[in-house]
Short mmCIF file of C-alpha atoms in Angstrom, two decimals:
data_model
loop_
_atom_site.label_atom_id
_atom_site.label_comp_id
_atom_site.label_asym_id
_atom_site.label_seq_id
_atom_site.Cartn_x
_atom_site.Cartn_y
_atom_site.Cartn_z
CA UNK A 1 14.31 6.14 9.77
CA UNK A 2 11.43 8.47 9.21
CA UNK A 3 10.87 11.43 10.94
CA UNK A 4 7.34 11.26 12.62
CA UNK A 5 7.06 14.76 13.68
CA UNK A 6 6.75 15.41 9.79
CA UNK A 7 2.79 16.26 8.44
CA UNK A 8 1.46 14.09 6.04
CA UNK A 9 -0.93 14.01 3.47
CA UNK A 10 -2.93 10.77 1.91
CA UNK A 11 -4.65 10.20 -1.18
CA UNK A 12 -7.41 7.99 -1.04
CA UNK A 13 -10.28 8.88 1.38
CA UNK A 14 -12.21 5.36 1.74
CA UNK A 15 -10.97 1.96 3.41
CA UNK A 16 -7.89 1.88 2.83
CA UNK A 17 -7.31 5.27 3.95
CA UNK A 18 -8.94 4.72 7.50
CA UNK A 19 -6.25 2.02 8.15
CA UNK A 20 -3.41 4.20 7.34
CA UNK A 21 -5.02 6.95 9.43
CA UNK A 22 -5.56 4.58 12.55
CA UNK A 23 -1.31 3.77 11.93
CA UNK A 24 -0.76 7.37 11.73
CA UNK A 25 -2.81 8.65 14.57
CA UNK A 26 -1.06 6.49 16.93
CA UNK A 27 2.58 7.19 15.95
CA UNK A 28 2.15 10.76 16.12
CA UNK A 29 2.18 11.54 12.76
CA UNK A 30 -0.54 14.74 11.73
CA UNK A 31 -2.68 14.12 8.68
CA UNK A 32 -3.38 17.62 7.17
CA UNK A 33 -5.49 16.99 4.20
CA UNK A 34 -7.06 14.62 1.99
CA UNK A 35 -7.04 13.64 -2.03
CA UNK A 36 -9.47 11.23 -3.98
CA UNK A 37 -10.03 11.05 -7.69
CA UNK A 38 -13.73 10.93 -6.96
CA UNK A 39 -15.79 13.90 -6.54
CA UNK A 40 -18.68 12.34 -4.89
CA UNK A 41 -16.46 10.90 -1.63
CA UNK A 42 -16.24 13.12 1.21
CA UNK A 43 -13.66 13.22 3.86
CA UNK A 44 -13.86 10.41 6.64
CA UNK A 45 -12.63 12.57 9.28
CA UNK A 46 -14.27 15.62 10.15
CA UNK A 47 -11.15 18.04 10.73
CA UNK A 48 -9.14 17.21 7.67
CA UNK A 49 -10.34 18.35 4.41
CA UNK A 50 -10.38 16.60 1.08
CA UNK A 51 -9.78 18.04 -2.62
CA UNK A 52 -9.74 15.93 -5.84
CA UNK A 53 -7.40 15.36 -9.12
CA UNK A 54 -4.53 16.86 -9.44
CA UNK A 55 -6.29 20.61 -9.60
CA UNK A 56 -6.64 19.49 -6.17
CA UNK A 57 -3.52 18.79 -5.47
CA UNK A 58 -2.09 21.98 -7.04
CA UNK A 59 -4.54 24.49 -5.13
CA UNK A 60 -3.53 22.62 -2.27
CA UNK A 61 0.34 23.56 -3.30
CA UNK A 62 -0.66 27.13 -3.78
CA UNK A 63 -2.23 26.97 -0.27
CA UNK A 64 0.61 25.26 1.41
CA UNK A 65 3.03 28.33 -0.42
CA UNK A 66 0.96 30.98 1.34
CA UNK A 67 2.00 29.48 4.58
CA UNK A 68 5.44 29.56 3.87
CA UNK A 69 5.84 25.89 3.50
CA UNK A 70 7.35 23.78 0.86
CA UNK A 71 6.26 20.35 -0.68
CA UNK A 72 9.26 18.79 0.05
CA UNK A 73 8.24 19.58 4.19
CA UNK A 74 5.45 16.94 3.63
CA UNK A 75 4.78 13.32 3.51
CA UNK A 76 2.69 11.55 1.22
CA UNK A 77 1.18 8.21 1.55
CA UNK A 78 -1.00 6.81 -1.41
CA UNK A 79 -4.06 4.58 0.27
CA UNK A 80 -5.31 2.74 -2.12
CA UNK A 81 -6.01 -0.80 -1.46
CA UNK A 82 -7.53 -3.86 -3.59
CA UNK A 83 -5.93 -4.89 -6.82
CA UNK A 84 -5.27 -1.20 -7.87
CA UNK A 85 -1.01 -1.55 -7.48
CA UNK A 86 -0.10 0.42 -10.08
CA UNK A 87 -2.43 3.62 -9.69
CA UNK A 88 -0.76 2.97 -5.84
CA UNK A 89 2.60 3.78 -8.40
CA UNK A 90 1.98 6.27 -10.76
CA UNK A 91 -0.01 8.54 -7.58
CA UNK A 92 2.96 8.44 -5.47
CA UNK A 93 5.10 9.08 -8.26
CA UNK A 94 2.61 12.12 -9.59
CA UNK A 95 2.88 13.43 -5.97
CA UNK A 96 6.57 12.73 -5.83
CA UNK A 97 6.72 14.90 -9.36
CA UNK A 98 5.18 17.66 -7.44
CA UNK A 99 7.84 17.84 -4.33
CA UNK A 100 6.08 15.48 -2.06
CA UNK A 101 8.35 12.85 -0.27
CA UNK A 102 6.58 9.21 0.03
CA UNK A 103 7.13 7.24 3.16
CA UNK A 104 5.96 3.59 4.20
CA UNK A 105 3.73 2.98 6.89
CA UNK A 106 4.49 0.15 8.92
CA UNK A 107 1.59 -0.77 11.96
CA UNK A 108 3.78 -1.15 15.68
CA UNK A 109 2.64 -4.85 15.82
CA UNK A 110 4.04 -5.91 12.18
CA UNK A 111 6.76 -8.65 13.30
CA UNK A 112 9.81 -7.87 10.37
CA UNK A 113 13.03 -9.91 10.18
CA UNK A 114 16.20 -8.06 10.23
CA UNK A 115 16.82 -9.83 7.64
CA UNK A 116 13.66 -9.09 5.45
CA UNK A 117 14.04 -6.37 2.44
CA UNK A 118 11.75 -4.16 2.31
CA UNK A 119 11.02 -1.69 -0.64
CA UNK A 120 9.75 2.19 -0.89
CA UNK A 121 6.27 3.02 -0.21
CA UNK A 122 5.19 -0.19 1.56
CA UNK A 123 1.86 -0.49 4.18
CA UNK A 124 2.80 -2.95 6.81
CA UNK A 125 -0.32 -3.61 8.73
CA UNK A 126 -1.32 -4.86 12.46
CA UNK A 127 -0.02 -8.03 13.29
CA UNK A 128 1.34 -8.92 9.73
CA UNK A 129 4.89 -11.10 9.25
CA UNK A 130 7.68 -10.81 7.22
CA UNK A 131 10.09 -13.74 7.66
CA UNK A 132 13.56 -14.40 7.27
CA UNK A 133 15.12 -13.41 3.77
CA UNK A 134 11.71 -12.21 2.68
CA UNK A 135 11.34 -9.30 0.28
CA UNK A 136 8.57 -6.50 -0.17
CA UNK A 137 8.46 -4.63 -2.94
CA UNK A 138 7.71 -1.21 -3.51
CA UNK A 139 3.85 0.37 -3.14
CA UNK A 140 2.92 -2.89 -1.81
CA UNK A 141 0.51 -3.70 1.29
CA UNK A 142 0.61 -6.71 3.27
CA UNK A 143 -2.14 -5.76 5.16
CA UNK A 144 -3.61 -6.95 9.02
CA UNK A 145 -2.91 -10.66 9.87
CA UNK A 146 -0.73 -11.44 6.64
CA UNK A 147 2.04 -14.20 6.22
CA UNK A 148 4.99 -13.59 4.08
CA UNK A 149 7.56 -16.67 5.28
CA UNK A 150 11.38 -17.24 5.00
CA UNK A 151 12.74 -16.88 1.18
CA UNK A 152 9.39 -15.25 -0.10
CA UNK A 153 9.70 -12.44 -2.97
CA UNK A 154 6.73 -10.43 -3.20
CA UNK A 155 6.95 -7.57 -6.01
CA UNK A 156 5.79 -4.25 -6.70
CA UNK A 157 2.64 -3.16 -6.50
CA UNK A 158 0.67 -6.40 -4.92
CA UNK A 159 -1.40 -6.27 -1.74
CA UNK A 160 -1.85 -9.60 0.20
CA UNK A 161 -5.56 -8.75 2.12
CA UNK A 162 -5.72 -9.80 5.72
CA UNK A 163 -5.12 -13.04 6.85
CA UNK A 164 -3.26 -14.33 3.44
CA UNK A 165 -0.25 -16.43 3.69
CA UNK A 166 2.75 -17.21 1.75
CA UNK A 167 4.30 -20.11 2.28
CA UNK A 168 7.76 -20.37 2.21
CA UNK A 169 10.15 -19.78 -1.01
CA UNK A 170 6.96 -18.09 -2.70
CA UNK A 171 7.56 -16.08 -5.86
CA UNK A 172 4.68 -13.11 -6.40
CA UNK A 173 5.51 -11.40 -9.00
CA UNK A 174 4.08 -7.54 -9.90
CA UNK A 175 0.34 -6.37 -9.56
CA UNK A 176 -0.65 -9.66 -7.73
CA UNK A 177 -3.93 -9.10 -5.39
CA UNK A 178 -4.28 -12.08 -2.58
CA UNK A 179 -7.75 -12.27 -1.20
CA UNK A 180 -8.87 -12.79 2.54
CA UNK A 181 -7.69 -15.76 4.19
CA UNK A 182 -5.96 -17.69 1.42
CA UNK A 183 -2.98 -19.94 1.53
CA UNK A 184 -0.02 -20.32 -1.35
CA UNK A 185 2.05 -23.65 -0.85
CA UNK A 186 5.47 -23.18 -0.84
CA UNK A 187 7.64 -22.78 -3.35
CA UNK A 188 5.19 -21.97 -6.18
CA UNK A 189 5.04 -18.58 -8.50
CA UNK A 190 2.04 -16.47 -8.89
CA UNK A 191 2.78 -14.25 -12.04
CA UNK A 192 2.29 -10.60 -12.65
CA UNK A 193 -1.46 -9.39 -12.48
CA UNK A 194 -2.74 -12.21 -11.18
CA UNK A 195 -6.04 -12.55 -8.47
CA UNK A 196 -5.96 -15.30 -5.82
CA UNK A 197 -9.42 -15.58 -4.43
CA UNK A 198 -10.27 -15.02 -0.57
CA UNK A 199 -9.51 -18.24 0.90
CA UNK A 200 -8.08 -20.18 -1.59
CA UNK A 201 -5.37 -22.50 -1.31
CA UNK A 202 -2.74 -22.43 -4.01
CA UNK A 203 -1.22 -25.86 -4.63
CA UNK A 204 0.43 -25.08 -8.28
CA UNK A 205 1.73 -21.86 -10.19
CA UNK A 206 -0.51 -18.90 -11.11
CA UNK A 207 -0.29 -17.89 -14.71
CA UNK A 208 -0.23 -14.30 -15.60
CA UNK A 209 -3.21 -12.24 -15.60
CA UNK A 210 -5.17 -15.62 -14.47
CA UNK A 211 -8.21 -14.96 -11.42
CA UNK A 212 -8.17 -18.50 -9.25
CA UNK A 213 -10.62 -19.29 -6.61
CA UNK A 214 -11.53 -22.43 -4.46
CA UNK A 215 -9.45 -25.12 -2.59
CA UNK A 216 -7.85 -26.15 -4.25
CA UNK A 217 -7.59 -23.46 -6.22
CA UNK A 218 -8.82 -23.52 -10.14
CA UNK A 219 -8.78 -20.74 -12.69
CA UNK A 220 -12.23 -19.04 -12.81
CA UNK A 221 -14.21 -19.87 -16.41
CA UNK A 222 -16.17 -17.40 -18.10
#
């Protein structure tokens, strides 16, 4: 169980990080500063600051010394969304390196089976399902409105964007990004680093690395 009551800071200061903010805000939870790789984006909220790179993130640790706290007395959340899984990865593990102590964020509404699994780092978002016997892997999102059914396995590192559903018995396998609104039929595989197009319906297996779009859905030809 996490503690709540803990501060927390989040790296990523666009979209993605205005969702987790909104989940945050409303259990309690006190956002104390900001981190983006890019110079040019300023803070979304005007009370919490921002820094960038990891000079940021060490001045910040200097800072956080001066008040007599430690690292380890804050929680980090990585909110990055799109098809970016694995800079989701190494960024929690670079702030993990550095004391930090990653925690999921799962939305009030998100409707989890006891009997789901669900891995490290996750974003659970409003109104999204995880069904019986699913599993989640770590630094994945499935974000507002999303459908993982009974027997899926969803790896590390994908994000499923609102409204996506998995059928049951669906195999997604690592770095997978599922657009807006699209459907995968049961019991088919989408392989690592794949891109399923927003609302596209899946009616065969993905192959690695392949971007599919339409309904049904066909890999796109450059």
């Amino acid at each position: 169980m996490q503690n709540k009551k803990r501060s927390c800071i989040i790296w990523g200061a666009t979209g993605q990080s205005k969702v987790v903010y909104d989940v945050l805000v409303a259990e309690g939870t006190s956002v104390i500063h900001l981190f983006d790789n890019n110079p040019n984006i300023k803070s979304p909220f005007t009370n919490i600051p921002i820094s960038y790179g990891l000079d940021g993130l060490l001045s910040f640790i200097d800072a956080i010394w001066q008040e007599k706290l430690k690292p380890d007395q804050i929680d980090c959340i990585v909110a990055i969304g799109g098809g970016n899984g694995e800079v989701r990865e190494t960024t929690t593990k670079l702030m993990q390196s550095h004391g930090f102590k990653p925690r999921s964020v799962i939305h009030k509404t998100a409707g989890i089976s006891p009997f789901a699994d669900i891995g490290a780092s996750v974003q659970l978002l409003a109104g999204s399902i995880i069904g019986a016997f699913a599993s989640i892997g770590d630094y994945s999102i499935i974000n507002s409105g999303a459908n993982v059914d009974h027997d899926c396995l969803v790896g590390k590192n994908c994000h499923l964007a609102p409204r996506a559903t998995l059928a049951g018995e669906v195999v997604v396998e690592n770095n997978v990004f599922i657009g807006t609104n699209s459907t995968v039929l049961p019991r088919l595989r989408i392989r690592s680093g794949a891109v399923i197009g927003a609302g596209a319906v899946v009616t065969k297996d993905v192959p690695e690395g392949a971007v599919v779009v339409g309904n049904p859905a066909r890999p796109v030809v450059e």
